[in-house]
Amino acid sequence: MLLNKNMNYGTFGKAYASSESYVASDTRPSLLFDIKDRQNFDDLLNRFPIVVVEAWAKWCNPCKLIMPKYNDLAYDFERAFINNKIIFLKDHIEDEESIHRSEVSVVPTFFIYIHHQRFIVPSFSELRETILTALQQIRSKSN
């Protein structure tokens, strides 16, 4: 594991609370961060070239089932996270501060922002390939 358990990840957003986490069986710290408000989200968009967001709801059973897989996916890209290339966020659409509430008709819904440009990813199964393509794009732009 690359992450330092003592590192403060609070600057990225509120770490997904373990009391509500459906990743409870996982002993690793979560790499999923809640969007606190618009300013927090804008700061993250400015800091990371790739921002992945899952719009979810507490009552959503598919969201609960996908959450451990979403955290696993974040760990698959852990090195890119540490290098400030990507961050994985959660947007609880029932929160007043939700950024994506008006843009979601089905939960979970996944968004990926590549240099501020938003794309909707049709399904979780397509998310990995979309992220790989996005990482390749930002690598080719920086060369």
PDB file of C-alpha atoms in Angstrom:
ATOM      1  CA  MET A   1       0.000   0.000   0.000  1.00  0.00           C
ATOM      2  CA  LEU A   2       1.389   3.365  -0.979  1.00  0.00           C
ATOM      3  CA  LEU A   3      -0.750   5.501   1.301  1.00  0.00           C
ATOM      4  CA  ASN A   4       0.495   6.669   4.659  1.00  0.00           C
ATOM      5  CA  LYS A   5      -2.296   6.040   7.166  1.00  0.00           C
ATOM      6  CA  ASN A   6      -1.127   9.068   9.162  1.00  0.00           C
ATOM      7  CA  MET A   7      -1.332  11.428   6.185  1.00  0.00           C
ATOM      8  CA  ASN A   8      -4.062  14.033   6.370  1.00  0.00           C
ATOM      9  CA  TYR A   9      -6.207  13.751   3.244  1.00  0.00           C
ATOM     10  CA  GLY A  10      -8.606  16.375   4.579  1.00  0.00           C
ATOM     11  CA  THR A  11      -7.469  18.979   2.076  1.00  0.00           C
ATOM     12  CA  PHE A  12      -9.164  17.006  -0.707  1.00  0.00           C
ATOM     13  CA  GLY A  13     -12.547  16.843   0.925  1.00  0.00           C
ATOM     14  CA  LYS A  14     -14.120  15.015   3.791  1.00  0.00           C
ATOM     15  CA  ALA A  15     -13.003  11.372   3.692  1.00  0.00           C
ATOM     16  CA  TYR A  16     -16.000   9.131   3.342  1.00  0.00           C
ATOM     17  CA  ALA A  17     -17.173   8.528   6.917  1.00  0.00           C
ATOM     18  CA  SER A  18     -16.474   4.988   8.120  1.00  0.00           C
ATOM     19  CA  SER A  19     -19.716   4.961  10.123  1.00  0.00           C
ATOM     20  CA  GLU A  20     -21.649   5.200   6.854  1.00  0.00           C
ATOM     21  CA  SER A  21     -19.119   3.409   4.705  1.00  0.00           C
ATOM     22  CA  TYR A  22     -20.096   0.291   2.863  1.00  0.00           C
ATOM     23  CA  VAL A  23     -16.377  -0.418   2.521  1.00  0.00           C
ATOM     24  CA  ALA A  24     -16.357  -1.445   6.184  1.00  0.00           C
ATOM     25  CA  SER A  25     -14.894  -4.907   5.503  1.00  0.00           C
ATOM     26  CA  ASP A  26     -11.924  -3.265   3.807  1.00  0.00           C
ATOM     27  CA  THR A  27      -9.095  -2.506   6.236  1.00  0.00           C
ATOM     28  CA  ARG A  28      -7.575   0.141   3.962  1.00  0.00           C
ATOM     29  CA  PRO A  29      -8.487   3.789   4.405  1.00  0.00           C
ATOM     30  CA  SER A  30     -11.031   4.896   1.845  1.00  0.00           C
ATOM     31  CA  LEU A  31      -9.768   6.781  -1.192  1.00  0.00           C
ATOM     32  CA  LEU A  32     -13.263   8.164  -1.823  1.00  0.00           C
ATOM     33  CA  PHE A  33     -13.938  11.736  -0.800  1.00  0.00           C
ATOM     34  CA  ASP A  34     -17.236  13.538  -0.329  1.00  0.00           C
ATOM     35  CA  ILE A  35     -17.841  16.816  -2.089  1.00  0.00           C
ATOM     36  CA  LYS A  36     -18.432  19.328   0.706  1.00  0.00           C
ATOM     37  CA  ASP A  37     -19.693  22.253  -1.357  1.00  0.00           C
ATOM     38  CA  ARG A  38     -19.218  24.083  -4.671  1.00  0.00           C
ATOM     39  CA  GLN A  39     -15.994  25.796  -3.543  1.00  0.00           C
ATOM     40  CA  ASN A  40     -14.497  22.454  -2.455  1.00  0.00           C
ATOM     41  CA  PHE A  41     -15.468  20.885  -5.777  1.00  0.00           C
ATOM     42  CA  ASP A  42     -14.033  23.782  -7.798  1.00  0.00           C
ATOM     43  CA  ASP A  43     -10.779  23.575  -5.817  1.00  0.00           C
ATOM     44  CA  LEU A  44     -10.519  19.864  -6.615  1.00  0.00           C
ATOM     45  CA  LEU A  45     -11.237  20.481 -10.314  1.00  0.00           C
ATOM     46  CA  ASN A  46      -8.389  23.001 -10.328  1.00  0.00           C
ATOM     47  CA  ARG A  47      -5.995  20.717  -8.474  1.00  0.00           C
ATOM     48  CA  PHE A  48      -6.572  17.419 -10.319  1.00  0.00           C
ATOM     49  CA  PRO A  49      -6.680  17.056 -14.118  1.00  0.00           C
ATOM     50  CA  ILE A  50      -9.022  14.055 -13.736  1.00  0.00           C
ATOM     51  CA  VAL A  51     -11.918  14.079 -11.282  1.00  0.00           C
ATOM     52  CA  VAL A  52     -14.202  11.052 -11.065  1.00  0.00           C
ATOM     53  CA  VAL A  53     -17.554  11.489  -9.313  1.00  0.00           C
ATOM     54  CA  GLU A  54     -20.199   9.005  -8.280  1.00  0.00           C
ATOM     55  CA  ALA A  55     -23.590  10.602  -7.670  1.00  0.00           C
ATOM     56  CA  TRP A  56     -25.303   8.376  -5.114  1.00  0.00           C
ATOM     57  CA  ALA A  57     -28.010   8.174  -2.451  1.00  0.00           C
ATOM     58  CA  LYS A  58     -28.169   6.405   0.918  1.00  0.00           C
ATOM     59  CA  TRP A  59     -31.338   4.527  -0.028  1.00  0.00           C
ATOM     60  CA  CYS A  60     -29.790   3.213  -3.275  1.00  0.00           C
ATOM     61  CA  ASN A  61     -28.948  -0.493  -3.019  1.00  0.00           C
ATOM     62  CA  PRO A  62     -26.905  -0.566  -6.262  1.00  0.00           C
ATOM     63  CA  CYS A  63     -24.858   2.329  -4.814  1.00  0.00           C
ATOM     64  CA  LYS A  64     -24.152   0.247  -1.712  1.00  0.00           C
ATOM     65  CA  LEU A  65     -23.083  -2.700  -3.840  1.00  0.00           C
ATOM     66  CA  ILE A  66     -20.807  -0.617  -6.070  1.00  0.00           C
ATOM     67  CA  MET A  67     -19.130   1.340  -3.272  1.00  0.00           C
ATOM     68  CA  PRO A  68     -16.479  -1.312  -2.404  1.00  0.00           C
ATOM     69  CA  LYS A  69     -15.744  -1.741  -6.121  1.00  0.00           C
ATOM     70  CA  TYR A  70     -15.467   2.023  -6.521  1.00  0.00           C
ATOM     71  CA  ASN A  71     -12.980   2.142  -3.635  1.00  0.00           C
ATOM     72  CA  ASP A  72     -11.035  -0.749  -5.228  1.00  0.00           C
ATOM     73  CA  LEU A  73     -10.961   1.205  -8.479  1.00  0.00           C
ATOM     74  CA  ALA A  74      -9.587   4.227  -6.634  1.00  0.00           C
ATOM     75  CA  TYR A  75      -6.838   1.999  -5.206  1.00  0.00           C
ATOM     76  CA  ASP A  76      -6.038   0.739  -8.696  1.00  0.00           C
ATOM     77  CA  PHE A  77      -5.153   4.353  -9.511  1.00  0.00           C
ATOM     78  CA  GLU A  78      -3.530   5.104  -6.146  1.00  0.00           C
ATOM     79  CA  ARG A  79      -0.202   6.175  -7.652  1.00  0.00           C
ATOM     80  CA  ALA A  80      -1.987   8.632  -9.970  1.00  0.00           C
ATOM     81  CA  PHE A  81      -3.851  10.000  -6.909  1.00  0.00           C
ATOM     82  CA  ILE A  82      -0.594  10.454  -4.985  1.00  0.00           C
ATOM     83  CA  ASN A  83       0.855  12.237  -8.019  1.00  0.00           C
ATOM     84  CA  ASN A  84      -2.164  14.602  -8.138  1.00  0.00           C
ATOM     85  CA  LYS A  85      -3.434  13.255 -11.463  1.00  0.00           C
ATOM     86  CA  ILE A  86      -6.810  11.882 -10.324  1.00  0.00           C
ATOM     87  CA  ILE A  87      -9.229  11.949  -7.408  1.00  0.00           C
ATOM     88  CA  PHE A  88     -12.363   9.897  -6.741  1.00  0.00           C
ATOM     89  CA  LEU A  89     -15.331  11.739  -5.267  1.00  0.00           C
ATOM     90  CA  LYS A  90     -18.801  10.940  -3.987  1.00  0.00           C
ATOM     91  CA  ASP A  91     -21.709  13.348  -4.404  1.00  0.00           C
ATOM     92  CA  HIS A  92     -24.634  12.528  -2.150  1.00  0.00           C
ATOM     93  CA  ILE A  93     -27.561  13.830  -4.171  1.00  0.00           C
ATOM     94  CA  GLU A  94     -29.762  14.243  -1.103  1.00  0.00           C
ATOM     95  CA  ASP A  95     -27.376  16.833   0.376  1.00  0.00           C
ATOM     96  CA  GLU A  96     -28.315  20.474  -0.082  1.00  0.00           C
ATOM     97  CA  GLU A  97     -24.762  21.118  -1.303  1.00  0.00           C
ATOM     98  CA  SER A  98     -24.943  18.405  -3.997  1.00  0.00           C
ATOM     99  CA  ILE A  99     -23.303  19.557  -7.220  1.00  0.00           C
ATOM    100  CA  HIS A 100     -24.923  16.959  -9.496  1.00  0.00           C
ATOM    101  CA  ARG A 101     -28.420  16.622  -7.991  1.00  0.00           C
ATOM    102  CA  SER A 102     -30.213  18.357 -10.862  1.00  0.00           C
ATOM    103  CA  GLU A 103     -28.227  16.378 -13.453  1.00  0.00           C
ATOM    104  CA  VAL A 104     -29.065  12.910 -12.163  1.00  0.00           C
ATOM    105  CA  SER A 105     -32.182  10.891 -12.878  1.00  0.00           C
ATOM    106  CA  VAL A 106     -30.726   7.498 -11.901  1.00  0.00           C
ATOM    107  CA  VAL A 107     -28.290   6.557  -9.159  1.00  0.00           C
ATOM    108  CA  PRO A 108     -25.561   5.694  -9.214  1.00  0.00           C
ATOM    109  CA  THR A 109     -24.422   7.962 -12.027  1.00  0.00           C
ATOM    110  CA  PHE A 110     -20.741   8.444 -12.810  1.00  0.00           C
ATOM    111  CA  PHE A 111     -19.119  11.595 -14.124  1.00  0.00           C
ATOM    112  CA  ILE A 112     -15.532  12.122 -15.172  1.00  0.00           C
ATOM    113  CA  TYR A 113     -14.026  15.578 -15.551  1.00  0.00           C
ATOM    114  CA  ILE A 114     -10.929  15.859 -17.720  1.00  0.00           C
ATOM    115  CA  HIS A 115      -9.419  19.330 -17.404  1.00  0.00           C
ATOM    116  CA  HIS A 116     -12.841  20.667 -16.326  1.00  0.00           C
ATOM    117  CA  GLN A 117     -14.684  19.069 -19.261  1.00  0.00           C
ATOM    118  CA  ARG A 118     -17.490  16.860 -17.957  1.00  0.00           C
ATOM    119  CA  PHE A 119     -18.439  13.479 -19.378  1.00  0.00           C
ATOM    120  CA  ILE A 120     -21.110  11.084 -18.164  1.00  0.00           C
ATOM    121  CA  VAL A 121     -19.906   7.495 -17.977  1.00  0.00           C
ATOM    122  CA  PRO A 122     -22.859   5.234 -18.836  1.00  0.00           C
ATOM    123  CA  SER A 123     -21.963   2.425 -16.423  1.00  0.00           C
ATOM    124  CA  PHE A 124     -19.482   1.458 -13.743  1.00  0.00           C
ATOM    125  CA  SER A 125     -18.119  -1.264 -16.012  1.00  0.00           C
ATOM    126  CA  GLU A 126     -16.961   1.436 -18.478  1.00  0.00           C
ATOM    127  CA  LEU A 127     -15.314   3.601 -15.844  1.00  0.00           C
ATOM    128  CA  ARG A 128     -11.879   1.900 -15.756  1.00  0.00           C
ATOM    129  CA  GLU A 129     -11.381   2.147 -19.518  1.00  0.00           C
ATOM    130  CA  THR A 130     -12.552   5.766 -19.501  1.00  0.00           C
ATOM    131  CA  ILE A 131     -10.043   6.610 -16.755  1.00  0.00           C
ATOM    132  CA  LEU A 132      -7.204   4.849 -18.583  1.00  0.00           C
ATOM    133  CA  THR A 133      -8.003   6.810 -21.736  1.00  0.00           C
ATOM    134  CA  ALA A 134      -8.131  10.075 -19.757  1.00  0.00           C
ATOM    135  CA  LEU A 135      -4.781   9.384 -18.086  1.00  0.00           C
ATOM    136  CA  GLN A 136      -3.252   8.644 -21.470  1.00  0.00           C
ATOM    137  CA  GLN A 137      -4.636  11.938 -22.813  1.00  0.00           C
ATOM    138  CA  ILE A 138      -3.147  14.010 -20.000  1.00  0.00           C
ATOM    139  CA  ARG A 139       0.195  12.196 -20.305  1.00  0.00           C
ATOM    140  CA  SER A 140       0.363  12.921 -24.044  1.00  0.00           C
ATOM    141  CA  LYS A 141      -0.493  16.624 -23.442  1.00  0.00           C
ATOM    142  CA  SER A 142       2.293  16.959 -20.878  1.00  0.00           C
ATOM    143  CA  ASN A 143       4.923  15.479 -23.225  1.00  0.00           C
TER     144      ASN A 143
END
